Amino acid sequence: MTDDSVREYDALVIGGGIAGMESALKLGDMGYRVILVERDSSVGGKMVLFSKVFPTLDCASCISTPKMGAVVHHPSVTALTYAEVESIRGNGKGGFRAKIREKPRYVDEAACTGCRQCEVVCNVAVPDEFNAGLISRRAAYIPFPQAVPKKAVVERAGVSPCTFNCPAGVKAHGYVALVRSGRYEEAFNLVCEATPLVGVLGRACYAPCETECTRGVLEGPVSIRRLKRFIADRHYADGGSAVEIPPPNGKKVAIVGSGPAGLTAAWHLARSGYEVKVFEAASRPGGMLSTALPAFRLPDAVVQTDIAKIVSSGVEIVTDTRVEDLEALRDMGYAAVLVATGTHRSTRLGVPGEDLPGVLKALDFLRAARSGEALDVRGKEVVIVGGGNVAIDAARTALRLGAARVQVVYRRSRDEMPANPWEIDEAEREGVRFVYLATPTRCVGDGCVESMVCQPMELGEADESGRRRPTPADADPFVLDAACLLEEPREASVGVPDIEGAGGFLVIVAAGLTADVDGLGLALKPDGTVETDPVTLQTAVPYIFAAGDVVDGPSSIAEAAGRGRRAAYMINRWLRGEELDPTGLGDVLPVMDKTEVLERQESYRKVEPWRTGPLHTGASAVAGPLDFSELEPPVTEEEALHSAGRCLDCGVCSECRQCVAICPADCIDLRMSGREFEAEVGAVILATGFTLFPADAKPQYGYGRYKNVITGMQMDRLLAPTRPYNDVVRPGDGRIPDNIAYILCTGSRDETVGNPLCSQICCMYSIKQNQLIMGALPLADVTVYYMDVRSVGKGYDEFYEQAKAMGAGFVRGRISDITEKEDGNLVLRYEDIENGGGMVEAEHDLVVLAVGVQPSADVRSVFLDAAPSLDEYLYLGEADEDLDPGSTDMPGVFVAGSAAGAKDIPDSILHAGAAVAQAAAHIEKGRETA
Amino acid sequence: MPDVIHTPLCAAGHADNRVAGHAPDHLADRDVREIIRDEHLMRRPILEALAEGPLTIPQIAAAIGRPAHEVVYWVMGMRKYGHLTEIKEADDEGFYLYKIVEKEDG
C-alpha cells in the first residue's frame, strides 16, 4: 500500500538504539518534529539486551526502557518500528526526500495486548536473534519482554512453495507444521479451511506441493500428500470432530453436480450460513471420485466419509436427479446456482469402426468396474487408446479384471504423456505395455472389433499445449489384434458379466473428456465447456455460476476443488451485494525463493524420505493376481512425524492460523500489507550502530563447533534478568560452569581478520561479566586471557581492580588455539608471557570470546545521490571528529554513536548529543534561508 | 548452495545415512537452525521421558537418544514456552533437574 501524501519532518533518525533514541529525544525536546525509523520491531538496540552496564552495574534494561518509552510517546517524535528507509535523495532545498516502508507486522498494533498467546501456539521455531541464538523463538513473537512497543510480529518471509502451488488453496506448510507438533486434528481442520476432501486428496492428489518442495532439492520432497492422508485417517478413526454449523442466513443455493468442485463449494457455502442443496445425476455422489477413479487408488469408503462430513455441515445431496432447467431452480427459491457437472462425455476417436461392439469408452468401463458391474475382459487382449490418467486407470483396471494383456497406444512419446509419470511407472510394473508414437486409423471386425490398425507417428513442432505435435511417419501401418496374445490369461479377482457381442479383442478409448451441458441454455466455449468470467466464475446469467472441469476442461481433483472454493467465495459476495473482488482468495506475498531458503543454513543433515521409489509397493511386486484393494499402505504416526520433521519452514510462518484462532484481541491478520510513504526532512541522523565480530572467523577458537565456546554477547544474555536459560549453564550439556575463561580482543586489534582497531568495550564488558559471574556463581573461577587491559574512562580502572579483588584471574597471553575434550571441556594453549614465554595449556569448562565490533555502514546504500563517505576503517566518516563531531562530509547528514566508530554507552550518548547540535544548526540555517 | 552433510538419522531408528567421505568430520554437527526447527518434533519424546520424574539434560539426552547440546535448545525452548520448569537447586554435579509443568487442563 502506498500513501501518496508526503509527510514533513525536521529530522529523520535512522536507528532506534541508544544513540538514535537520544538523538530523537533531544531534537524532540527542542521542538523539532522528528521521525525515527527502526528496522526491528522494538526500539532499544543492543543496549536493552545487555545484562548490566559498566562500571556502575546498573541494570541495562532498567535504564533503557524509560528512554524507549519516552521516544515512542514523545509528542514531537514519530517512532516507526519494523520499518526501513528505502531511499534518500536531496530535495534541492538543503533537505532530503526519504522513502520509508513500514513492514507488515500481520498484527493490528493498536489492538495487540502483548499477551504472547500467539507465540505459545505457534508451530514454527527459529533461532532467537534477541538471545544471540541460544534459544528458539517463534515465527509469531514479541522480541523480548521489555520491547517497546510490546506488540507481536509474525515473521513471514514469503509463501512457502508447497502452499503457493496448491491449486485447492490448502495451506500445505501449515498442516505439515501442525503434524510436526502432534496437532493432528488442527491439521485436519486447516485443510478443511480450503476443501473438505481431505481423505480424497490425501490419496489421489497429484501433489504439486511436493513437486515444488524445497526439500526436494536435497534428498527428496516432504511427503506432503501422505501427511494429508495421515491426518484424514486419524480424524476419521478418532470419530471426527463435529462440524460447527452457523445460523442460517435465510438464503438457498443450488449446486448441480457433486464432484470435487461442487462438494467444495457446498462445504464453504454451508459454513457461510446458506442452505445448500446438491443435485447429482448419478446414483451416488462424488462425481468422478465415486464413479471413475479405481478403488485401488481411491477406496470408495474414503470418498463417502469425506462426503458424510460435508453432509454433516448441513449440505443436502440428492442423487439420481438430473437438472435440465436451471431457471426452475431459481423458481424453487434458490438465490444462486452453481453448475459443476464436470466432464463426463467421452471424446470420439473419429475413426471407422469405432462403434463396433468391443470398442468401449474408458469412462463407461471405469464406471462399470467401480460399480461392480464390470465387463468381463478375462483372457482378452485389451488396447487402451490415450495417454492421460484415465487411460492409465483403465489399463490397470483391465489387468485387475483378468485381461490377458493390456497395451496402451499413445500418439506421442512417453515424455509428452499427460498422465503422471509415477502412474505410468506403476502401470509398467504391473505389466501394462506401452506402444508410443502410434495412432489408430480404424477398428476392424466382423460383428465385433477384432483388430485395430495403427499408423506410426513422429513428433514435429510444439503445438499450443507446448507438446510436440504428432504427425504420420513415413512407415507402414501395423495391426493390433487378439493374435498378439502371448500369455495365458490372468486369473480375475472378481466375477463379471461377459461383454455383449465382444470377442477376444477389446479397444478402450480414453481420448479425452468434454462437458455435457446440452440443454442447460448456457453459453459455451468452442470446446463445449461453459463460458464464464475467468475471475468471478459468473456466467452471462448473473445468478448462475459455473466451476470446475465443466468450465476448465479435465483437470485434477485439487484444481477442481480450488475452483469450487473460488465459486463459493464469489457466490457469497454476490449474494451479499459485494463487489466480486478476488483479493481475499489469493496470497498476499510472493513465493519463497528456494535458494534463499537453503542459504539460511550452512549445512544440512541428510534425512531421506521415509520411503523412496514407488509408494504403491503392492504394484511393484506383481506375484499373484492383482485386485482392487488399496495399493498404498497407510501412514504410521512414526512416518508422519519423520516426514513432517523434514520440512524446512520456507516461508517461516507456516500459515497454520493457530495464532489467529487463539488471539483474544482478534488482532492477527495474515493478509496485512505494508505501507510506503515519502517524507520531506531537513536533516538526517544516521545512528545505525555496529555489528559484532563473527566469532567463527577465528576458527582456532572453535566457535560454532565447540558447544561450550560462546561469545560475550551470549554471556551477557545468560547473565541478564531476562536470560534464555534458568541460570548460567553450559550450552553443551546444561551444567553450571565452574572454571570460565575469557579471551579478550577476539576479532579486534587483529590484523589477521582485517580489524586493527580496539573495540573499546570488550575489556570492560568482560570485566563486568566477571563480576556478575562471581556474584551468580560464587564457586566459579574466572580467568581472563589478555594482551593488555584498556580501562580508560571514569571509574573504569577501579572497576578492573575491583574484579581482580573479587578473584578474577588475569593471564597475559594470546590464545593460539583451543581443543575440545570428550566431556565438553576446553583446552586452551597460549604463550605465558609473564612467566618466561613458554607454551602452556589450561583446561576450562566454558570459554567466552570477547568479540570486538565492526562497522555497520550498509545504510549508505539508501542514498540515491551522493552518500556520506566512510573512514579508513569503513565506519561512517566524520568531517573532523575532533572539531566537528557528528558531521559527515555531506551537508545535512549526521552520524551519531557507534556508527562512526566503536564507543561505549556513555560515549554513544555524548556523541549523539553532538550530532543533535549539528543537526539543529543545519535545520535552523535552512529555516533562515527559506 | 550449502553443503549437504550426512550424519546418522534421528532416534526413530532408521538406517545410518552417513556417506563416507561426503562430509568433513568438523561438519558432523547440525546447523543450529536445523536443531531448533526440531523443537516441536522433540517435545513429545522429551515430555514422555520426563513423565516418570525430573531429569537433567544429559539424562534426557540419554533417554531420547539425542546429543545433549541439542537437548539444551529444546529443553530451554520448552521452558520458555511453559512446558517445563527446573527444580530450584542444581544437583551436586551442577546439573538442574527439569520437570513437566502441570497445566490446569491437564
Coordinates of N, CA, C and O in Angstrom, one line a residue, chain A residues 768-875:
Chain A
K768 N 33.0 -6.6 33.5 CA 31.6 -6.5 34.1 C 31.1 -7.9 34.3 O 30.5 -8.3 35.3
Q769 N 31.2 -8.8 33.2 CA 30.7 -10.1 33.3 C 31.4 -10.9 34.4 O 30.8 -11.7 35.1
N770 N 32.7 -10.7 34.5 CA 33.5 -11.4 35.6 C 32.8 -11.2 36.9 O 32.6 -12.1 37.7
Q771 N 32.5 -9.9 37.2 CA 31.9 -9.6 38.5 C 30.5 -10.2 38.6 O 30.2 -10.7 39.7
L772 N 29.8 -10.2 37.6 CA 28.4 -10.7 37.6 C 28.5 -12.2 37.8 O 27.7 -12.8 38.6
I773 N 29.4 -12.9 37.1 CA 29.6 -14.3 37.3 C 29.9 -14.7 38.7 O 29.4 -15.6 39.3
M774 N 30.9 -13.9 39.2 CA 31.3 -14.3 40.6 C 30.2 -14.0 41.6 O 30.2 -14.6 42.7
G775 N 29.3 -13.2 41.2 CA 28.1 -13.0 42.1 C 27.1 -14.1 41.9 O 26.6 -14.6 42.8
A776 N 26.9 -14.5 40.6 CA 25.9 -15.5 40.3 C 26.4 -16.9 40.7 O 25.6 -17.8 41.1
L777 N 27.7 -17.1 40.4 CA 28.3 -18.5 40.6 C 29.5 -18.3 41.6 O 30.6 -18.3 41.1
P778 N 29.2 -18.2 42.8 CA 30.3 -17.9 43.8 C 31.5 -18.9 43.8 O 32.6 -18.5 44.1
L779 N 31.2 -20.1 43.3 CA 32.3 -21.1 43.3 C 33.1 -21.2 42.0 O 34.0 -21.9 41.9
A780 N 32.7 -20.4 41.1 CA 33.3 -20.4 39.8 C 34.6 -19.6 39.7 O 34.7 -18.6 40.3
D781 N 35.6 -20.2 39.0 CA 36.8 -19.5 38.8 C 36.7 -18.8 37.4 O 36.1 -19.3 36.5
V782 N 37.2 -17.6 37.3 CA 37.2 -16.8 36.1 C 38.6 -16.4 35.7 O 39.3 -15.8 36.6
T783 N 39.0 -16.7 34.6 CA 40.4 -16.3 34.1 C 40.2 -15.6 32.8 O 39.5 -16.0 31.9
V784 N 40.9 -14.4 32.8 CA 40.9 -13.6 31.6 C 42.2 -13.6 30.9 O 43.2 -13.3 31.5
Y785 N 42.2 -14.0 29.6 CA 43.4 -14.1 28.8 C 43.5 -12.8 28.0 O 42.5 -12.5 27.2
Y786 N 44.5 -12.0 28.2 CA 44.5 -10.7 27.6 C 45.9 -10.3 27.0 O 46.9 -10.9 27.4
M787 N 45.9 -9.3 26.2 CA 47.2 -8.7 25.8 C 47.5 -7.5 26.6 O 48.6 -7.3 27.1
D788 N 46.5 -6.6 26.8 CA 46.6 -5.6 27.8 C 45.2 -5.1 28.0 O 44.3 -5.2 27.1
V789 N 44.9 -4.7 29.2 CA 43.5 -4.3 29.6 C 43.4 -2.8 29.5 O 44.2 -2.0 30.0
R790 N 42.4 -2.3 28.7 CA 42.3 -0.9 28.5 C 41.0 -0.4 29.2 O 39.9 -0.7 28.9
S791 N 41.3 0.2 30.3 CA 40.2 0.7 31.2 C 40.2 2.2 31.3 O 40.5 2.8 32.4
V792 N 40.0 2.8 30.1 CA 40.1 4.2 30.1 C 38.7 4.8 30.2 O 37.9 4.6 29.3
G793 N 38.5 5.5 31.2 CA 37.1 6.1 31.4 C 36.9 6.3 32.9 O 37.6 5.7 33.8
K794 N 36.0 7.1 33.2 CA 35.8 7.4 34.6 C 35.3 6.2 35.4 O 34.3 5.6 35.1
G795 N 36.1 5.8 36.4 CA 35.8 4.7 37.2 C 36.1 3.3 36.6 O 35.9 2.3 37.2
Y796 N 36.7 3.3 35.4 CA 36.9 2.0 34.7 C 38.1 1.3 35.4 O 38.0 0.0 35.6
D797 N 39.2 2.0 35.7 CA 40.3 1.2 36.2 C 39.9 0.7 37.6 O 40.3 -0.4 38.0
E798 N 39.2 1.5 38.3 CA 38.7 1.0 39.7 C 37.8 -0.3 39.5 O 37.9 -1.2 40.3
F799 N 37.1 -0.2 38.5 CA 36.2 -1.4 38.2 C 37.0 -2.6 37.9 O 36.8 -3.7 38.4
Y800 N 38.1 -2.4 37.1 CA 39.1 -3.5 36.8 C 39.7 -4.1 38.1 O 39.8 -5.3 38.3
E801 N 40.2 -3.1 38.9 CA 40.8 -3.6 40.2 C 39.8 -4.3 41.1 O 40.2 -5.2 41.7
Q802 N 38.6 -3.8 41.0 CA 37.6 -4.5 41.8 C 37.4 -5.9 41.4 O 37.2 -6.8 42.2
A803 N 37.4 -6.2 40.1 CA 37.2 -7.5 39.6 C 38.4 -8.4 40.0 O 38.2 -9.6 40.5
K804 N 39.6 -7.9 40.0 CA 40.7 -8.6 40.4 C 40.6 -8.9 41.9 O 40.9 -10.0 42.4
A805 N 40.1 -7.9 42.7 CA 40.0 -8.1 44.1 C 38.9 -9.2 44.4 O 39.0 -9.9 45.4
M806 N 38.0 -9.3 43.5 CA 36.9 -10.3 43.8 C 37.4 -11.7 43.4 O 36.7 -12.7 43.7
G807 N 38.5 -11.8 42.7 CA 39.1 -13.1 42.5 C 39.3 -13.5 41.0 O 39.7 -14.6 40.7
A808 N 38.9 -12.6 40.1 CA 39.1 -12.8 38.7 C 40.6 -12.9 38.4 O 41.4 -12.1 38.8
G809 N 41.1 -14.0 37.7 CA 42.4 -14.1 37.3 C 42.7 -13.5 36.0 O 41.9 -13.5 35.1
F810 N 43.8 -12.8 35.8 CA 44.2 -12.2 34.6 C 45.5 -12.7 34.1 O 46.5 -12.7 34.8
V811 N 45.6 -13.4 32.9 CA 46.7 -14.0 32.4 C 47.1 -13.3 31.1 O 46.3 -13.3 30.2
R812 N 48.3 -12.8 31.0 CA 48.7 -12.1 29.8 C 49.2 -13.2 28.8 O 50.2 -13.9 29.0
G813 N 48.5 -13.2 27.7 CA 48.9 -14.2 26.7 C 47.8 -14.4 25.6 O 46.6 -14.4 26.0
R814 N 48.2 -14.4 24.4 CA 47.2 -14.6 23.3 C 47.0 -16.1 23.1 O 47.9 -16.8 23.0
I815 N 45.7 -16.5 23.1 CA 45.4 -17.9 22.9 C 45.7 -18.3 21.5 O 45.3 -17.6 20.5
S816 N 46.5 -19.4 21.3 CA 46.8 -19.8 19.9 C 45.7 -20.7 19.4 O 45.4 -20.6 18.2
D817 N 45.3 -21.6 20.2 CA 44.2 -22.5 19.7 C 43.5 -23.2 20.9 O 44.0 -23.1 22.0
I818 N 42.3 -23.7 20.6 CA 41.5 -24.4 21.6 C 41.2 -25.8 21.0 O 40.9 -25.9 19.8
T819 N 41.2 -26.8 21.9 CA 40.7 -28.1 21.5 C 39.6 -28.5 22.5 O 39.6 -28.1 23.7
E820 N 38.7 -29.3 22.0 CA 37.6 -29.8 22.9 C 37.8 -31.2 23.4 O 38.2 -32.1 22.6
K821 N 37.5 -31.4 24.6 CA 37.6 -32.8 25.2 C 36.3 -33.4 25.1 O 35.3 -32.8 24.8
E822 N 36.3 -34.7 25.3 CA 35.1 -35.5 25.2 C 34.0 -35.0 26.1 O 32.8 -35.1 25.8
D823 N 34.4 -34.6 27.3 CA 33.4 -34.1 28.3 C 32.9 -32.7 28.0 O 32.2 -32.1 28.8
G824 N 33.4 -32.1 26.9 CA 32.9 -30.7 26.5 C 33.9 -29.7 27.1 O 33.7 -28.5 26.8
N825 N 34.8 -30.1 28.0 CA 35.8 -29.1 28.5 C 36.7 -28.7 27.3 O 36.8 -29.3 26.3
L826 N 37.4 -27.6 27.6 CA 38.2 -27.0 26.5 C 39.6 -26.8 27.0 O 39.8 -26.3 28.1
V827 N 40.6 -27.1 26.1 CA 42.0 -27.0 26.5 C 42.5 -25.8 25.6 O 42.5 -25.8 24.4
L828 N 43.0 -24.7 26.4 CA 43.5 -23.5 25.7 C 45.0 -23.6 25.7 O 45.6 -23.9 26.7
R829 N 45.6 -23.2 24.6 CA 47.0 -23.1 24.5 C 47.4 -21.7 24.3 O 46.8 -21.0 23.5
Y830 N 48.4 -21.3 25.1 CA 48.8 -19.9 25.0 C 50.3 -19.7 25.4 O 50.9 -20.6 26.0
E831 N 50.9 -18.6 25.0 CA 52.2 -18.2 25.4 C 52.2 -17.5 26.7 O 51.5 -16.4 26.8
D832 N 52.8 -18.1 27.7 CA 52.7 -17.5 29.0 C 53.7 -16.3 29.1 O 54.9 -16.5 29.6
I833 N 53.4 -15.2 28.7 CA 54.3 -14.0 28.6 C 54.9 -13.6 29.9 O 56.1 -13.3 30.0
E834 N 54.1 -13.7 30.9 CA 54.7 -13.1 32.2 C 55.5 -14.2 33.0 O 56.0 -13.9 34.0
N835 N 55.6 -15.4 32.4 CA 56.4 -16.4 33.1 C 57.3 -17.1 32.2 O 57.4 -18.3 32.1
G836 N 58.0 -16.3 31.4 CA 59.1 -16.9 30.6 C 58.7 -17.1 29.1 O 59.5 -17.5 28.3
G837 N 57.5 -17.1 28.8 CA 57.1 -17.2 27.4 C 56.9 -18.6 26.9 O 56.7 -18.8 25.7
G838 N 56.9 -19.6 27.7 CA 56.7 -20.9 27.2 C 55.2 -21.2 26.9 O 54.3 -20.5 27.3
M839 N 55.0 -22.2 26.1 CA 53.6 -22.6 25.7 C 53.0 -23.3 26.9 O 53.6 -24.3 27.4
V840 N 51.8 -22.9 27.2 CA 51.1 -23.5 28.4 C 49.7 -23.9 28.0 O 49.1 -23.3 27.1
E841 N 49.2 -25.0 28.6 CA 47.9 -25.4 28.4 C 47.0 -25.2 29.6 O 47.6 -25.4 30.7
A842 N 45.8 -24.8 29.4 CA 44.9 -24.7 30.6 C 43.5 -25.2 30.2 O 43.1 -25.0 29.1
E843 N 42.9 -25.9 31.1 CA 41.6 -26.5 30.8 C 40.5 -25.7 31.5 O 40.6 -25.3 32.7
H844 N 39.5 -25.4 30.8 CA 38.3 -24.7 31.3 C 37.0 -25.4 30.8 O 37.1 -26.2 29.9
D845 N 35.9 -25.1 31.5 CA 34.7 -25.8 31.1 C 33.8 -24.9 30.3 O 32.7 -25.3 29.9
L846 N 34.1 -23.6 30.2 CA 33.4 -22.7 29.4 C 34.3 -21.6 28.9 O 35.1 -21.1 29.7
V847 N 34.3 -21.2 27.7 CA 35.1 -20.2 27.1 C 34.2 -19.1 26.5 O 33.3 -19.4 25.8
V848 N 34.5 -17.9 26.9 CA 33.8 -16.7 26.4 C 34.7 -15.9 25.5 O 35.8 -15.5 26.0
L849 N 34.3 -15.7 24.3 CA 35.1 -14.9 23.3 C 34.6 -13.5 23.4 O 33.5 -13.2 23.1
A850 N 35.5 -12.6 23.9 CA 35.2 -11.2 24.0 C 35.3 -10.6 22.6 O 36.3 -9.9 22.3
V851 N 34.2 -10.7 21.8 CA 34.3 -10.3 20.4 C 34.3 -8.8 20.3 O 33.7 -8.1 21.1
G852 N 35.0 -8.3 19.3 CA 35.0 -6.9 19.1 C 33.9 -6.5 18.2 O 32.9 -7.2 18.0
V853 N 33.9 -5.2 17.7 CA 32.8 -4.7 16.9 C 33.3 -4.4 15.5 O 34.5 -4.2 15.3
Q854 N 32.4 -4.3 14.6 CA 32.7 -4.0 13.2 C 31.8 -2.9 12.7 O 30.7 -2.7 13.3
P855 N 32.2 -2.2 11.7 CA 31.3 -1.2 11.1 C 30.0 -1.7 10.6 O 29.9 -2.9 10.2
S856 N 29.0 -0.9 10.6 CA 27.7 -1.3 10.0 C 27.2 -0.2 9.1 O 26.4 0.7 9.5
A857 N 27.8 -0.1 8.0 CA 27.6 1.0 7.1 C 26.7 0.8 5.9 O 26.7 1.5 4.9
D858 N 25.9 -0.3 6.0 CA 25.0 -0.6 4.9 C 24.1 0.6 4.6 O 23.6 0.6 3.5
V859 N 23.8 1.4 5.5 CA 22.9 2.5 5.4 C 23.3 3.4 4.2 O 22.4 4.1 3.6
R860 N 24.5 3.4 3.8 CA 24.9 4.3 2.7 C 24.1 3.9 1.4 O 23.9 4.7 0.5
S861 N 23.7 2.6 1.3 CA 23.1 2.2 0.0 C 21.7 2.8 -0.2 O 21.2 2.8 -1.3
V862 N 21.2 3.5 0.8 CA 19.8 4.1 0.6 C 20.0 5.5 0.0 O 19.0 6.0 -0.5
F863 N 21.2 6.0 0.0 CA 21.3 7.3 -0.6 C 21.4 7.2 -2.1 O 22.3 6.6 -2.7
L864 N 20.4 7.8 -2.8 CA 20.4 7.6 -4.3 C 21.3 8.6 -5.0 O 21.8 8.3 -6.1
D865 N 21.6 9.7 -4.4 CA 22.6 10.7 -5.0 C 23.9 10.4 -4.3 O 24.3 9.2 -4.3
A866 N 24.6 11.4 -3.8 CA 25.8 11.1 -3.1 C 25.5 10.6 -1.8 O 24.5 10.8 -1.2
A867 N 26.5 9.8 -1.3 CA 26.4 9.2 0.1 C 27.5 9.7 0.9 O 28.6 10.0 0.4
P868 N 27.3 9.7 2.2 CA 28.4 10.2 3.1 C 29.6 9.2 3.0 O 29.4 8.0 2.8
S869 N 30.8 9.7 3.1 CA 31.9 8.9 3.0 C 32.2 8.0 4.2 O 31.7 8.3 5.3
L870 N 33.0 7.0 4.0 CA 33.4 6.1 5.1 C 34.8 6.5 5.5 O 35.6 7.1 4.6
D871 N 35.2 6.2 6.7 CA 36.6 6.5 7.1 C 37.4 5.2 6.7 O 36.9 4.3 6.1
E872 N 38.7 5.3 7.0 CA 39.6 4.2 6.5 C 39.3 2.9 7.1 O 39.7 1.8 6.7
Y873 N 38.5 2.9 8.2 CA 38.1 1.6 8.9 C 36.7 1.2 8.5 O 36.1 0.3 9.1
L874 N 36.1 1.9 7.6 CA 34.8 1.6 7.0 C 33.6 2.0 7.9 O 32.5 1.5 7.7
Y875 N 33.9 2.7 9.0 CA 32.8 3.4 9.7 C 32.4 4.6 9.0 O 33.1 5.1 8.1

